PDB file of C-alpha atoms in Angstrom:
ATOM      1  CA  MET A 134      -7.455  52.400 -54.561  1.00 42.00           C
ATOM      2  CA  MET A 135      -8.080  49.431 -57.008  1.00 49.00           C
ATOM      3  CA  ILE A 136      -6.928  50.080 -60.391  1.00 59.00           C
ATOM      4  CA  ASP A 137      -7.571  46.689 -62.059  1.00 78.00           C
ATOM      5  CA  PRO A 138      -9.672  43.981 -60.359  1.00 90.00           C
ATOM      6  CA  PHE A 139      -9.130  41.263 -62.813  1.00 92.00           C
ATOM      7  CA  PRO A 140      -5.807  39.740 -61.459  1.00 93.00           C
ATOM      8  CA  LEU A 141      -7.564  39.569 -58.065  1.00 94.00           C
ATOM      9  CA  LEU A 142     -10.560  37.899 -59.781  1.00 95.00           C
ATOM     10  CA  LEU A 143      -8.166  35.522 -61.299  1.00 96.00           C
ATOM     11  CA  ALA A 144      -6.302  34.782 -58.124  1.00 96.00           C
ATOM     12  CA  PHE A 145      -9.622  33.716 -56.382  1.00 95.00           C
ATOM     13  CA  ALA A 146     -10.685  31.691 -59.409  1.00 96.00           C
ATOM     14  CA  LEU A 147      -7.404  29.743 -59.527  1.00 96.00           C
ATOM     15  CA  LEU A 148      -7.766  29.176 -55.706  1.00 95.00           C
ATOM     16  CA  ILE A 149     -11.432  27.944 -56.056  1.00 95.00           C
ATOM     17  CA  GLU A 150     -10.827  25.679 -59.056  1.00 94.00           C
ATOM     18  CA  ALA A 151      -7.707  24.024 -57.419  1.00 93.00           C
ATOM     19  CA  ALA A 152      -9.780  23.379 -54.226  1.00 91.00           C
ATOM     20  CA  LEU A 153     -13.026  22.335 -55.740  1.00 89.00           C
ATOM     21  CA  GLY A 154     -12.824  21.816 -59.435  1.00 84.00           C
ATOM     22  CA  TYR A 155     -16.089  21.542 -61.293  1.00 80.00           C
ATOM     23  CA  PRO A 156     -18.428  19.213 -59.263  1.00 76.00           C
ATOM     24  CA  GLN A 157     -19.623  16.210 -61.178  1.00 77.00           C
ATOM     25  CA  PRO A 158     -23.035  16.343 -59.790  1.00 79.00           C
ATOM     26  CA  LEU A 159     -23.218  19.814 -61.291  1.00 74.00           C
ATOM     27  CA  VAL A 160     -22.112  18.389 -64.685  1.00 73.00           C
ATOM     28  CA  ARG A 161     -24.898  15.830 -64.512  1.00 79.00           C
ATOM     29  CA  ARG A 162     -27.446  18.327 -63.500  1.00 83.00           C
ATOM     30  CA  ILE A 163     -26.800  21.418 -65.849  1.00 80.00           C
ATOM     31  CA  GLY A 164     -23.780  20.374 -67.925  1.00 80.00           C
ATOM     32  CA  HIS A 165     -20.551  22.543 -68.227  1.00 85.00           C
ATOM     33  CA  PRO A 166     -20.105  25.846 -70.009  1.00 90.00           C
ATOM     34  CA  VAL A 167     -17.762  24.152 -72.683  1.00 90.00           C
ATOM     35  CA  ILE A 168     -20.318  21.644 -73.187  1.00 90.00           C
ATOM     36  CA  TRP A 169     -22.862  24.374 -73.899  1.00 91.00           C
ATOM     37  CA  ILE A 170     -20.386  26.238 -76.238  1.00 94.00           C
ATOM     38  CA  GLY A 171     -19.627  22.941 -77.928  1.00 92.00           C
ATOM     39  CA  GLY A 172     -23.257  22.315 -78.605  1.00 94.00           C
ATOM     40  CA  LEU A 173     -23.719  25.703 -80.286  1.00 95.00           C
ATOM     41  CA  ILE A 174     -20.600  25.108 -82.492  1.00 94.00           C
ATOM     42  CA  ALA A 175     -21.958  21.634 -83.465  1.00 94.00           C
ATOM     43  CA  ARG A 176     -25.333  23.244 -84.613  1.00 95.00           C
ATOM     44  CA  LEU A 177     -23.472  25.908 -86.602  1.00 95.00           C
ATOM     45  CA  ASP A 178     -21.427  23.404 -88.194  1.00 93.00           C
ATOM     46  CA  ARG A 179     -24.366  21.271 -89.352  1.00 93.00           C
ATOM     47  CA  ALA A 180     -26.141  24.402 -90.573  1.00 92.00           C
ATOM     48  CA  LEU A 181     -23.365  26.405 -92.251  1.00 93.00           C
ATOM     49  CA  ASN A 182     -20.960  23.833 -93.391  1.00 92.00           C
ATOM     50  CA  ARG A 183     -22.529  21.815 -96.088  1.00 90.00           C
ATOM     51  CA  PRO A 184     -20.098  19.749 -98.482  1.00 87.00           C
ATOM     52  CA  THR A 185     -21.954  21.150-101.552  1.00 87.00           C
ATOM     53  CA  MET A 186     -20.989  24.753-100.806  1.00 90.00           C
ATOM     54  CA  PRO A 187     -18.020  26.348-102.535  1.00 91.00           C
ATOM     55  CA  ASP A 188     -14.833  26.771-100.425  1.00 89.00           C
ATOM     56  CA  ARG A 189     -14.973  30.507-100.331  1.00 91.00           C
ATOM     57  CA  ARG A 190     -18.514  30.307 -99.006  1.00 93.00           C
ATOM     58  CA  ARG A 191     -17.569  27.643 -96.343  1.00 92.00           C
ATOM     59  CA  ARG A 192     -14.621  29.929 -95.178  1.00 94.00           C
ATOM     60  CA  LEU A 193     -16.803  32.912 -94.868  1.00 95.00           C
ATOM     61  CA  ASN A 194     -19.606  30.956 -93.149  1.00 95.00           C
ATOM     62  CA  GLY A 195     -16.803  29.747 -90.618  1.00 94.00           C
ATOM     63  CA  VAL A 196     -15.919  33.312 -89.860  1.00 96.00           C
ATOM     64  CA  ALA A 197     -19.693  34.028 -89.237  1.00 96.00           C
ATOM     65  CA  ALA A 198     -19.955  31.041 -87.035  1.00 96.00           C
ATOM     66  CA  LEU A 199     -16.930  32.092 -84.956  1.00 96.00           C
ATOM     67  CA  VAL A 200     -18.490  35.426 -84.524  1.00 96.00           C
ATOM     68  CA  LEU A 201     -21.786  34.117 -83.403  1.00 97.00           C
ATOM     69  CA  VAL A 202     -20.042  31.800 -80.856  1.00 97.00           C
ATOM     70  CA  LEU A 203     -17.998  34.805 -79.500  1.00 97.00           C
ATOM     71  CA  ALA A 204     -21.120  36.945 -79.267  1.00 96.00           C
ATOM     72  CA  ALA A 205     -23.153  34.265 -77.517  1.00 95.00           C
ATOM     73  CA  THR A 206     -20.389  33.753 -74.911  1.00 96.00           C
ATOM     74  CA  VAL A 207     -18.730  37.275 -74.487  1.00 96.00           C
ATOM     75  CA  LEU A 208     -21.774  39.458 -74.301  1.00 97.00           C
ATOM     76  CA  PRO A 209     -23.560  37.506 -71.426  1.00 96.00           C
ATOM     77  CA  ALA A 210     -20.327  37.403 -69.587  1.00 96.00           C
ATOM     78  CA  ALA A 211     -19.677  41.111 -69.983  1.00 96.00           C
ATOM     79  CA  LEU A 212     -23.326  41.893 -69.029  1.00 96.00           C
ATOM     80  CA  ALA A 213     -23.022  39.652 -65.870  1.00 95.00           C
ATOM     81  CA  GLN A 214     -19.689  41.260 -65.023  1.00 96.00           C
ATOM     82  CA  GLY A 215     -21.127  44.735 -65.339  1.00 94.00           C
ATOM     83  CA  ALA A 216     -24.183  43.930 -63.449  1.00 95.00           C
ATOM     84  CA  ALA A 217     -22.376  42.152 -60.586  1.00 95.00           C
ATOM     85  CA  PHE A 218     -20.055  45.071 -59.906  1.00 93.00           C
ATOM     86  CA  ALA A 219     -22.872  47.566 -60.193  1.00 92.00           C
ATOM     87  CA  LEU A 220     -25.387  45.690 -57.987  1.00 92.00           C
ATOM     88  CA  LEU A 221     -23.566  43.560 -55.507  1.00 91.00           C
ATOM     89  CA  GLY A 222     -20.633  45.579 -54.405  1.00 88.00           C
ATOM     90  CA  PHE A 223     -17.017  44.898 -55.105  1.00 90.00           C
ATOM     91  CA  TRP A 224     -16.160  41.943 -52.919  1.00 92.00           C
ATOM     92  CA  PRO A 225     -19.483  39.986 -53.372  1.00 94.00           C
ATOM     93  CA  ALA A 226     -19.184  40.562 -57.104  1.00 94.00           C
ATOM     94  CA  LEU A 227     -15.609  39.560 -57.230  1.00 94.00           C
ATOM     95  CA  LEU A 228     -16.146  36.318 -55.462  1.00 94.00           C
ATOM     96  CA  LEU A 229     -19.257  35.509 -57.750  1.00 95.00           C
ATOM     97  CA  LEU A 230     -17.398  36.306 -60.704  1.00 96.00           C
ATOM     98  CA  ALA A 231     -14.382  34.172 -59.567  1.00 95.00           C
ATOM     99  CA  LEU A 232     -16.697  31.243 -59.048  1.00 94.00           C
ATOM    100  CA  ALA A 233     -18.068  31.493 -62.605  1.00 94.00           C
ATOM    101  CA  ALA A 234     -14.512  31.884 -63.949  1.00 95.00           C
ATOM    102  CA  SER A 235     -13.190  28.878 -62.124  1.00 95.00           C
ATOM    103  CA  SER A 236     -15.462  26.792 -64.242  1.00 93.00           C
ATOM    104  CA  LEU A 237     -13.395  27.509 -67.235  1.00 95.00           C
ATOM    105  CA  LEU A 238     -10.118  26.506 -65.671  1.00 95.00           C
ATOM    106  CA  ALA A 239      -8.782  22.878 -65.510  1.00 92.00           C
ATOM    107  CA  GLN A 240      -6.003  22.592 -62.991  1.00 95.00           C
ATOM    108  CA  ARG A 241      -7.732  19.787 -60.961  1.00 93.00           C
ATOM    109  CA  SER A 242      -9.269  17.925 -63.728  1.00 93.00           C
ATOM    110  CA  LEU A 243      -6.104  17.802 -65.733  1.00 95.00           C
ATOM    111  CA  ASP A 244      -4.193  16.434 -62.696  1.00 96.00           C
ATOM    112  CA  SER A 245      -6.893  13.762 -62.267  1.00 94.00           C
ATOM    113  CA  HIS A 246      -6.837  12.618 -65.960  1.00 95.00           C
ATOM    114  CA  VAL A 247      -3.099  12.352 -66.247  1.00 96.00           C
ATOM    115  CA  ARG A 248      -2.757  10.670 -62.931  1.00 96.00           C
ATOM    116  CA  ALA A 249      -5.340   8.143 -63.926  1.00 96.00           C
ATOM    117  CA  VAL A 250      -2.856   7.007 -66.713  1.00 95.00           C
ATOM    118  CA  ALA A 251       0.047   6.469 -64.198  1.00 96.00           C
ATOM    119  CA  ASP A 252      -2.398   4.614 -61.932  1.00 96.00           C
ATOM    120  CA  ALA A 253      -3.627   2.418 -64.950  1.00 96.00           C
ATOM    121  CA  LEU A 254      -0.132   1.574 -66.012  1.00 95.00           C
ATOM    122  CA  GLU A 255       1.016   0.729 -62.507  1.00 95.00           C
ATOM    123  CA  ASN A 256      -2.119  -1.258 -61.397  1.00 95.00           C
ATOM    124  CA  GLY A 257      -3.605  -2.679 -64.783  1.00 93.00           C
ATOM    125  CA  GLY A 258      -0.869  -2.952 -67.154  1.00 93.00           C
ATOM    126  CA  LEU A 259      -0.238  -1.685 -70.707  1.00 94.00           C
ATOM    127  CA  ASP A 260      -3.956  -2.302 -71.931  1.00 93.00           C
ATOM    128  CA  ALA A 261      -5.316  -0.233 -69.006  1.00 94.00           C
ATOM    129  CA  GLY A 262      -2.802   2.485 -69.618  1.00 94.00           C
ATOM    130  CA  ARG A 263      -3.877   2.596 -73.285  1.00 93.00           C
ATOM    131  CA  ARG A 264      -7.489   3.018 -72.342  1.00 94.00           C
ATOM    132  CA  ALA A 265      -6.783   5.676 -69.829  1.00 94.00           C
ATOM    133  CA  VAL A 266      -4.642   7.684 -72.178  1.00 92.00           C
ATOM    134  CA  SER A 267      -7.017   7.497 -75.021  1.00 91.00           C
ATOM    135  CA  MET A 268      -9.338   9.565 -72.963  1.00 91.00           C
ATOM    136  CA  ILE A 269      -7.017  12.612 -73.257  1.00 88.00           C
ATOM    137  CA  VAL A 270      -5.207  12.211 -76.587  1.00 86.00           C
ATOM    138  CA  GLY A 271      -6.515  11.958 -80.156  1.00 79.00           C
ATOM    139  CA  ARG A 272      -3.917   9.556 -81.548  1.00 78.00           C
ATOM    140  CA  ASN A 273      -4.151   5.887 -82.194  1.00 80.00           C
ATOM    141  CA  THR A 274      -3.325   4.361 -78.710  1.00 83.00           C
ATOM    142  CA  SER A 275      -3.769   0.760 -79.651  1.00 84.00           C
ATOM    143  CA  VAL A 276      -0.185   0.665 -81.017  1.00 85.00           C
ATOM    144  CA  LEU A 277       1.453   2.296 -78.253  1.00 89.00           C
ATOM    145  CA  ASP A 278       3.890   0.632 -75.911  1.00 91.00           C
ATOM    146  CA  GLU A 279       4.350   1.672 -72.284  1.00 94.00           C
ATOM    147  CA  ALA A 280       6.905   4.373 -73.304  1.00 92.00           C
ATOM    148  CA  GLY A 281       4.461   5.622 -75.969  1.00 92.00           C
ATOM    149  CA  VAL A 282       1.529   5.724 -73.520  1.00 93.00           C
ATOM    150  CA  SER A 283       3.651   7.505 -70.818  1.00 95.00           C
ATOM    151  CA  ARG A 284       4.949  10.060 -73.373  1.00 93.00           C
ATOM    152  CA  ALA A 285       1.563  10.710 -74.617  1.00 92.00           C
ATOM    153  CA  ALA A 286       0.166  11.429 -71.238  1.00 95.00           C
ATOM    154  CA  ILE A 287       3.171  13.813 -70.402  1.00 95.00           C
ATOM    155  CA  GLU A 288       2.779  15.637 -73.765  1.00 94.00           C
ATOM    156  CA  SER A 289      -1.031  16.080 -73.039  1.00 94.00           C
ATOM    157  CA  LEU A 290      -0.161  17.476 -69.585  1.00 96.00           C
ATOM    158  CA  ALA A 291       2.175  19.970 -71.044  1.00 95.00           C
ATOM    159  CA  GLU A 292      -0.033  21.104 -73.904  1.00 94.00           C
ATOM    160  CA  ASN A 293      -3.249  21.168 -71.630  1.00 95.00           C
ATOM    161  CA  PHE A 294      -1.345  23.195 -68.989  1.00 96.00           C
ATOM    162  CA  SER A 295      -1.100  25.804 -71.627  1.00 95.00           C
ATOM    163  CA  ASP A 296      -4.407  25.860 -73.277  1.00 93.00           C
ATOM    164  CA  GLY A 297      -6.496  24.577 -70.412  1.00 94.00           C
ATOM    165  CA  ILE A 298      -4.998  26.706 -67.568  1.00 96.00           C
ATOM    166  CA  VAL A 299      -2.375  29.346 -68.473  1.00 97.00           C
ATOM    167  CA  ALA A 300      -4.063  30.792 -71.504  1.00 97.00           C
ATOM    168  CA  PRO A 301      -7.561  31.029 -69.923  1.00 97.00           C
ATOM    169  CA  ALA A 302      -5.998  32.536 -66.790  1.00 97.00           C
ATOM    170  CA  PHE A 303      -4.073  35.094 -68.833  1.00 97.00           C
ATOM    171  CA  TRP A 304      -7.136  36.399 -70.656  1.00 97.00           C
ATOM    172  CA  CYS A 305      -9.079  36.291 -67.409  1.00 97.00           C
ATOM    173  CA  GLY A 306      -6.440  38.447 -65.788  1.00 95.00           C
ATOM    174  CA  VAL A 307      -6.619  40.960 -68.611  1.00 94.00           C
ATOM    175  CA  PHE A 308     -10.340  41.200 -69.231  1.00 95.00           C
ATOM    176  CA  GLY A 309     -12.051  39.230 -66.600  1.00 95.00           C
ATOM    177  CA  LEU A 310     -14.959  36.968 -67.046  1.00 96.00           C
ATOM    178  CA  PRO A 311     -15.666  38.114 -70.611  1.00 96.00           C
ATOM    179  CA  GLY A 312     -11.868  37.393 -71.503  1.00 96.00           C
ATOM    180  CA  ILE A 313     -11.932  33.911 -70.150  1.00 96.00           C
ATOM    181  CA  ALA A 314     -15.196  33.166 -71.794  1.00 97.00           C
ATOM    182  CA  ALA A 315     -13.914  34.474 -75.260  1.00 97.00           C
ATOM    183  CA  TYR A 316     -10.664  32.338 -74.840  1.00 97.00           C
ATOM    184  CA  LYS A 317     -12.796  29.183 -74.199  1.00 97.00           C
ATOM    185  CA  ALA A 318     -15.043  29.901 -77.037  1.00 96.00           C
ATOM    186  CA  ILE A 319     -12.041  30.137 -79.436  1.00 96.00           C
ATOM    187  CA  ASN A 320     -10.311  27.117 -78.121  1.00 96.00           C
ATOM    188  CA  THR A 321     -13.385  24.927 -78.140  1.00 95.00           C
ATOM    189  CA  ALA A 322     -14.160  25.992 -81.719  1.00 94.00           C
ATOM    190  CA  ASP A 323     -10.608  25.036 -82.698  1.00 93.00           C
ATOM    191  CA  SER A 324     -10.809  21.756 -81.084  1.00 91.00           C
ATOM    192  CA  MET A 325     -13.890  21.000 -82.757  1.00 92.00           C
ATOM    193  CA  ILE A 326     -13.572  22.478 -86.317  1.00 92.00           C
ATOM    194  CA  GLY A 327     -10.078  23.781 -86.616  1.00 86.00           C
ATOM    195  CA  HIS A 328      -8.813  20.614 -88.370  1.00 84.00           C
ATOM    196  CA  ARG A 329      -6.998  20.069 -91.756  1.00 81.00           C
ATOM    197  CA  THR A 330      -9.626  17.726 -92.973  1.00 84.00           C
ATOM    198  CA  PRO A 331     -11.706  18.064 -96.128  1.00 85.00           C
ATOM    199  CA  ARG A 332     -14.846  18.946 -94.077  1.00 88.00           C
ATOM    200  CA  HIS A 333     -13.096  21.553 -91.803  1.00 90.00           C
ATOM    201  CA  LEU A 334     -10.118  22.878 -93.795  1.00 90.00           C
ATOM    202  CA  MET A 335     -12.251  25.896 -94.969  1.00 92.00           C
ATOM    203  CA  PHE A 336     -14.895  26.188 -92.298  1.00 93.00           C
ATOM    204  CA  GLY A 337     -12.669  25.841 -89.357  1.00 92.00           C
ATOM    205  CA  TRP A 338      -9.837  28.217 -90.841  1.00 95.00           C
ATOM    206  CA  ALA A 339     -10.870  31.278 -88.822  1.00 95.00           C
ATOM    207  CA  ALA A 340     -11.100  29.228 -85.510  1.00 94.00           C
ATOM    208  CA  ALA A 341      -7.639  27.758 -85.957  1.00 94.00           C
ATOM    209  CA  ARG A 342      -5.919  31.074 -87.015  1.00 95.00           C
ATOM    210  CA  LEU A 343      -7.430  32.933 -83.997  1.00 96.00           C
ATOM    211  CA  ASP A 344      -6.763  30.047 -81.544  1.00 96.00           C
ATOM    212  CA  ASP A 345      -3.044  30.290 -82.674  1.00 95.00           C
ATOM    213  CA  LEU A 346      -3.034  34.034 -81.982  1.00 96.00           C
ATOM    214  CA  VAL A 347      -4.625  34.000 -78.527  1.00 96.00           C
ATOM    215  CA  ASN A 348      -2.356  31.080 -77.420  1.00 96.00           C
ATOM    216  CA  LEU A 349       0.707  32.832 -78.357  1.00 96.00           C
ATOM    217  CA  PRO A 350       1.485  34.889 -75.050  1.00 95.00           C
ATOM    218  CA  ALA A 351       0.418  31.985 -72.826  1.00 95.00           C
ATOM    219  CA  SER A 352       2.429  29.247 -74.383  1.00 96.00           C
ATOM    220  CA  ARG A 353       5.573  31.293 -73.811  1.00 96.00           C
ATOM    221  CA  LEU A 354       4.530  32.030 -70.216  1.00 97.00           C
ATOM    222  CA  CYS A 355       3.748  28.346 -69.649  1.00 97.00           C
ATOM    223  CA  ALA A 356       7.205  27.387 -70.714  1.00 97.00           C
ATOM    224  CA  LEU A 357       8.523  29.901 -68.110  1.00 97.00           C
ATOM    225  CA  TRP A 358       6.388  28.480 -65.312  1.00 98.00           C
ATOM    226  CA  LEU A 359       7.682  25.009 -66.115  1.00 98.00           C
ATOM    227  CA  VAL A 360      11.305  26.104 -66.080  1.00 97.00           C
ATOM    228  CA  LEU A 361      10.924  27.897 -62.922  1.00 97.00           C
ATOM    229  CA  ALA A 362       8.988  24.870 -61.420  1.00 98.00           C
ATOM    230  CA  ALA A 363      11.971  22.658 -62.400  1.00 97.00           C
ATOM    231  CA  VAL A 364      14.177  24.755 -60.227  1.00 97.00           C
ATOM    232  CA  VAL A 365      12.211  23.581 -57.059  1.00 97.00           C
ATOM    233  CA  THR A 366      11.329  20.157 -58.267  1.00 96.00           C
ATOM    234  CA  PRO A 367      13.644  17.402 -57.236  1.00 96.00           C
ATOM    235  CA  GLY A 368      14.690  15.321 -60.140  1.00 94.00           C
ATOM    236  CA  ALA A 369      13.807  18.041 -62.697  1.00 95.00           C
ATOM    237  CA  ARG A 370      16.471  19.838 -64.697  1.00 95.00           C
ATOM    238  CA  PRO A 371      15.795  23.619 -65.338  1.00 95.00           C
ATOM    239  CA  GLY A 372      18.926  24.353 -67.369  1.00 95.00           C
ATOM    240  CA  THR A 373      18.130  21.415 -69.747  1.00 95.00           C
ATOM    241  CA  ALA A 374      14.534  22.669 -69.831  1.00 96.00           C
ATOM    242  CA  LEU A 375      15.653  26.152 -70.943  1.00 95.00           C
ATOM    243  CA  ALA A 376      18.012  24.785 -73.503  1.00 95.00           C
ATOM    244  CA  ALA A 377      15.305  22.481 -75.037  1.00 94.00           C
ATOM    245  CA  VAL A 378      12.990  25.480 -75.339  1.00 94.00           C
ATOM    246  CA  TRP A 379      15.522  27.571 -77.076  1.00 93.00           C
ATOM    247  CA  ARG A 380      16.504  24.788 -79.375  1.00 92.00           C
ATOM    248  CA  ASP A 381      13.416  22.893 -80.372  1.00 91.00           C
ATOM    249  CA  ALA A 382      10.223  24.831 -79.650  1.00 90.00           C
ATOM    250  CA  ARG A 383      10.309  26.504 -83.130  1.00 90.00           C
ATOM    251  CA  HIS A 384      10.418  23.036 -84.838  1.00 89.00           C
ATOM    252  CA  HIS A 385       6.893  22.004 -83.446  1.00 87.00           C
ATOM    253  CA  ARG A 386       4.178  21.999 -86.225  1.00 86.00           C
ATOM    254  CA  SER A 387       2.227  24.173 -83.763  1.00 87.00           C
ATOM    255  CA  PRO A 388       3.315  27.747 -83.173  1.00 90.00           C
ATOM    256  CA  ASN A 389       2.473  27.373 -79.538  1.00 93.00           C
ATOM    257  CA  ALA A 390       2.572  23.684 -78.417  1.00 90.00           C
ATOM    258  CA  GLY A 391       6.253  23.402 -78.849  1.00 91.00           C
ATOM    259  CA  TRP A 392       6.887  25.774 -75.955  1.00 95.00           C
ATOM    260  CA  PRO A 393       5.463  23.803 -72.955  1.00 95.00           C
ATOM    261  CA  GLU A 394       6.295  20.377 -74.600  1.00 95.00           C
ATOM    262  CA  THR A 395      10.029  21.338 -74.817  1.00 96.00           C
ATOM    263  CA  ALA A 396      10.065  22.842 -71.343  1.00 96.00           C
ATOM    264  CA  MET A 397       8.498  19.629 -69.975  1.00 96.00           C
ATOM    265  CA  ALA A 398      10.760  17.351 -72.050  1.00 95.00           C
ATOM    266  CA  GLY A 399      13.893  19.003 -71.053  1.00 96.00           C
ATOM    267  CA  ALA A 400      12.969  19.248 -67.359  1.00 96.00           C
ATOM    268  CA  LEU A 401      12.262  15.499 -67.391  1.00 97.00           C
ATOM    269  CA  SER A 402      15.384  14.640 -69.649  1.00 95.00           C
ATOM    270  CA  LEU A 403      12.851  13.030 -72.120  1.00 94.00           C
ATOM    271  CA  ARG A 404      12.216  13.242 -75.868  1.00 92.00           C
ATOM    272  CA  LEU A 405       8.575  14.049 -76.507  1.00 91.00           C
ATOM    273  CA  ASN A 406       6.322  14.552 -79.612  1.00 83.00           C
ATOM    274  CA  GLY A 407       7.961  12.610 -82.427  1.00 75.00           C
ATOM    275  CA  PRO A 408       6.194  10.508 -84.977  1.00 70.00           C
ATOM    276  CA  LYS A 409       2.585   9.638 -84.025  1.00 69.00           C
ATOM    277  CA  LEU A 410      -0.268   7.640 -85.673  1.00 64.00           C
ATOM    278  CA  TYR A 411      -3.663   9.206 -86.083  1.00 67.00           C
ATOM    279  CA  GLY A 412      -5.951   6.515 -87.257  1.00 61.00           C
ATOM    280  CA  GLU A 413      -4.158   5.105 -90.183  1.00 61.00           C
ATOM    281  CA  THR A 414      -1.983   8.180 -90.778  1.00 63.00           C
ATOM    282  CA  LEU A 415       1.601   8.604 -89.639  1.00 60.00           C
ATOM    283  CA  SER A 416       2.532  12.163 -88.566  1.00 67.00           C
ATOM    284  CA  GLN A 417       6.181  12.716 -88.839  1.00 68.00           C
ATOM    285  CA  ASP A 418       6.480  15.383 -86.004  1.00 76.00           C
ATOM    286  CA  HIS A 419       9.867  16.600 -84.828  1.00 82.00           C
ATOM    287  CA  TRP A 420      11.177  15.320 -81.437  1.00 86.00           C
ATOM    288  CA  MET A 421      11.117  17.804 -78.583  1.00 85.00           C
ATOM    289  CA  GLY A 422      14.098  17.624 -76.353  1.00 88.00           C
ATOM    290  CA  ASP A 423      17.046  15.279 -76.686  1.00 89.00           C
ATOM    291  CA  GLY A 424      16.749  13.035 -73.723  1.00 90.00           C
ATOM    292  CA  ARG A 425      15.612   9.480 -73.571  1.00 91.00           C
ATOM    293  CA  ALA A 426      12.502   8.160 -75.463  1.00 89.00           C
ATOM    294  CA  GLU A 427      11.812   5.470 -72.805  1.00 92.00           C
ATOM    295  CA  ALA A 428       9.389   6.538 -70.288  1.00 93.00           C
ATOM    296  CA  GLY A 429       7.156   4.986 -67.662  1.00 94.00           C
ATOM    297  CA  ALA A 430       4.482   5.781 -64.809  1.00 95.00           C
ATOM    298  CA  ALA A 431       7.358   7.239 -62.774  1.00 96.00           C
ATOM    299  CA  ASP A 432       7.962   9.773 -65.337  1.00 96.00           C
ATOM    300  CA  ILE A 433       4.272  10.718 -65.398  1.00 96.00           C
ATOM    301  CA  ARG A 434       4.353  11.282 -61.671  1.00 97.00           C
ATOM    302  CA  LEU A 435       7.381  13.481 -61.827  1.00 97.00           C
ATOM    303  CA  ALA A 436       5.689  15.406 -64.617  1.00 97.00           C
ATOM    304  CA  LEU A 437       2.658  15.852 -62.380  1.00 98.00           C
ATOM    305  CA  ARG A 438       4.901  17.087 -59.478  1.00 97.00           C
ATOM    306  CA  LEU A 439       6.487  19.721 -61.882  1.00 98.00           C
ATOM    307  CA  TYR A 440       2.959  20.637 -63.118  1.00 97.00           C
ATOM    308  CA  ARG A 441       1.613  21.253 -59.650  1.00 97.00           C
ATOM    309  CA  ARG A 442       4.568  23.316 -58.672  1.00 97.00           C
ATOM    310  CA  ALA A 443       4.221  25.364 -61.919  1.00 98.00           C
ATOM    311  CA  CYS A 444       0.445  25.845 -61.037  1.00 97.00           C
ATOM    312  CA  LEU A 445       1.479  27.292 -57.694  1.00 97.00           C
ATOM    313  CA  ILE A 446       4.135  29.520 -59.165  1.00 97.00           C
ATOM    314  CA  GLN A 447       1.541  30.944 -61.456  1.00 97.00           C
ATOM    315  CA  PHE A 448      -0.991  31.458 -58.558  1.00 96.00           C
ATOM    316  CA  VAL A 449       1.852  33.287 -56.467  1.00 96.00           C
ATOM    317  CA  ALA A 450       2.673  35.538 -59.607  1.00 96.00           C
ATOM    318  CA  VAL A 451      -1.008  36.474 -60.048  1.00 96.00           C
ATOM    319  CA  ALA A 452      -1.461  37.138 -56.244  1.00 93.00           C
ATOM    320  CA  LEU A 453       1.637  39.286 -56.106  1.00 93.00           C
ATOM    321  CA  LEU A 454       0.379  41.201 -59.202  1.00 91.00           C
ATOM    322  CA  ALA A 455      -3.185  41.599 -57.772  1.00 90.00           C
ATOM    323  CA  GLY A 456      -1.663  42.842 -54.482  1.00 86.00           C
ATOM    324  CA  ALA A 457       0.617  45.295 -56.266  1.00 86.00           C
ATOM    325  CA  LEU A 458      -2.319  46.730 -58.168  1.00 82.00           C
ATOM    326  CA  HIS A 459      -4.533  46.898 -55.309  1.00 71.00           C
ATOM    327  CA  TYR A 460      -2.138  49.096 -53.191  1.00 69.00           C
ATOM    328  CA  THR A 461      -1.061  51.194 -56.040  1.00 63.00           C
TER     329      THR A 461
END
């Protein structure tokens, strides 16, 4: 007897997304769920976050905006999930919901974007690498050398493995389609308004705090997947990865990003994070890992091999859990 269908739903969603991704013709025709969520957040930001408002009002409006965004995403997802199981039968509903959930995972697209940086460095040189990495990081890439471009790509791979794949997968496995929809709404809100800028310090406070909370379990799980992947990835070092997580993760300015970044840094014998330039502002961030700072396209490709094995380990773990629950 089936006790919990959501791990099984997640297993199918991971499989569908890894095989198909989110087709670009579909993006051009109807957009993407994250684009829809982002459009709503942008409208609420314009309407509820005026500079003339007092700080207390802007913070309360930010809480209200986050509640509205969650309602607009979670309620339709919950209704769709309930209706699918009620009207379609178990397996058709499960596959339809898995297809919908797969649109909120990013295994394939993350691989593509990071691989493009390695390709650019190898085929087009430093300027091409800078242009490619500027598509996936927010820092000033014009001042980066080849090592800086490579580290930025690897850092983005580690962090986005956590909040673009492991975290949405975690909440999908717990609550199904409403869980993954809620997570993507929170994470998108944080990426758009959860900044320590004069405009968003108050209005984005709730989004930033809630994003920290919902990423807490997944960031630790992400580090585990990377350490385990290092065991089966030639050239990676699982012991060094584990040591780096234990020593350095807590020193990251984010309560969550340090876990996957230190695991990746240790596995590749690199130093990641460190000082970064955002516009004209230098951020004096702590180094993650105690390896070499020099990196190149070959290190990006090793990081991608590690990442793909970590994705496979996650899928196997989810499939085993789904099977155990199915036959309990």
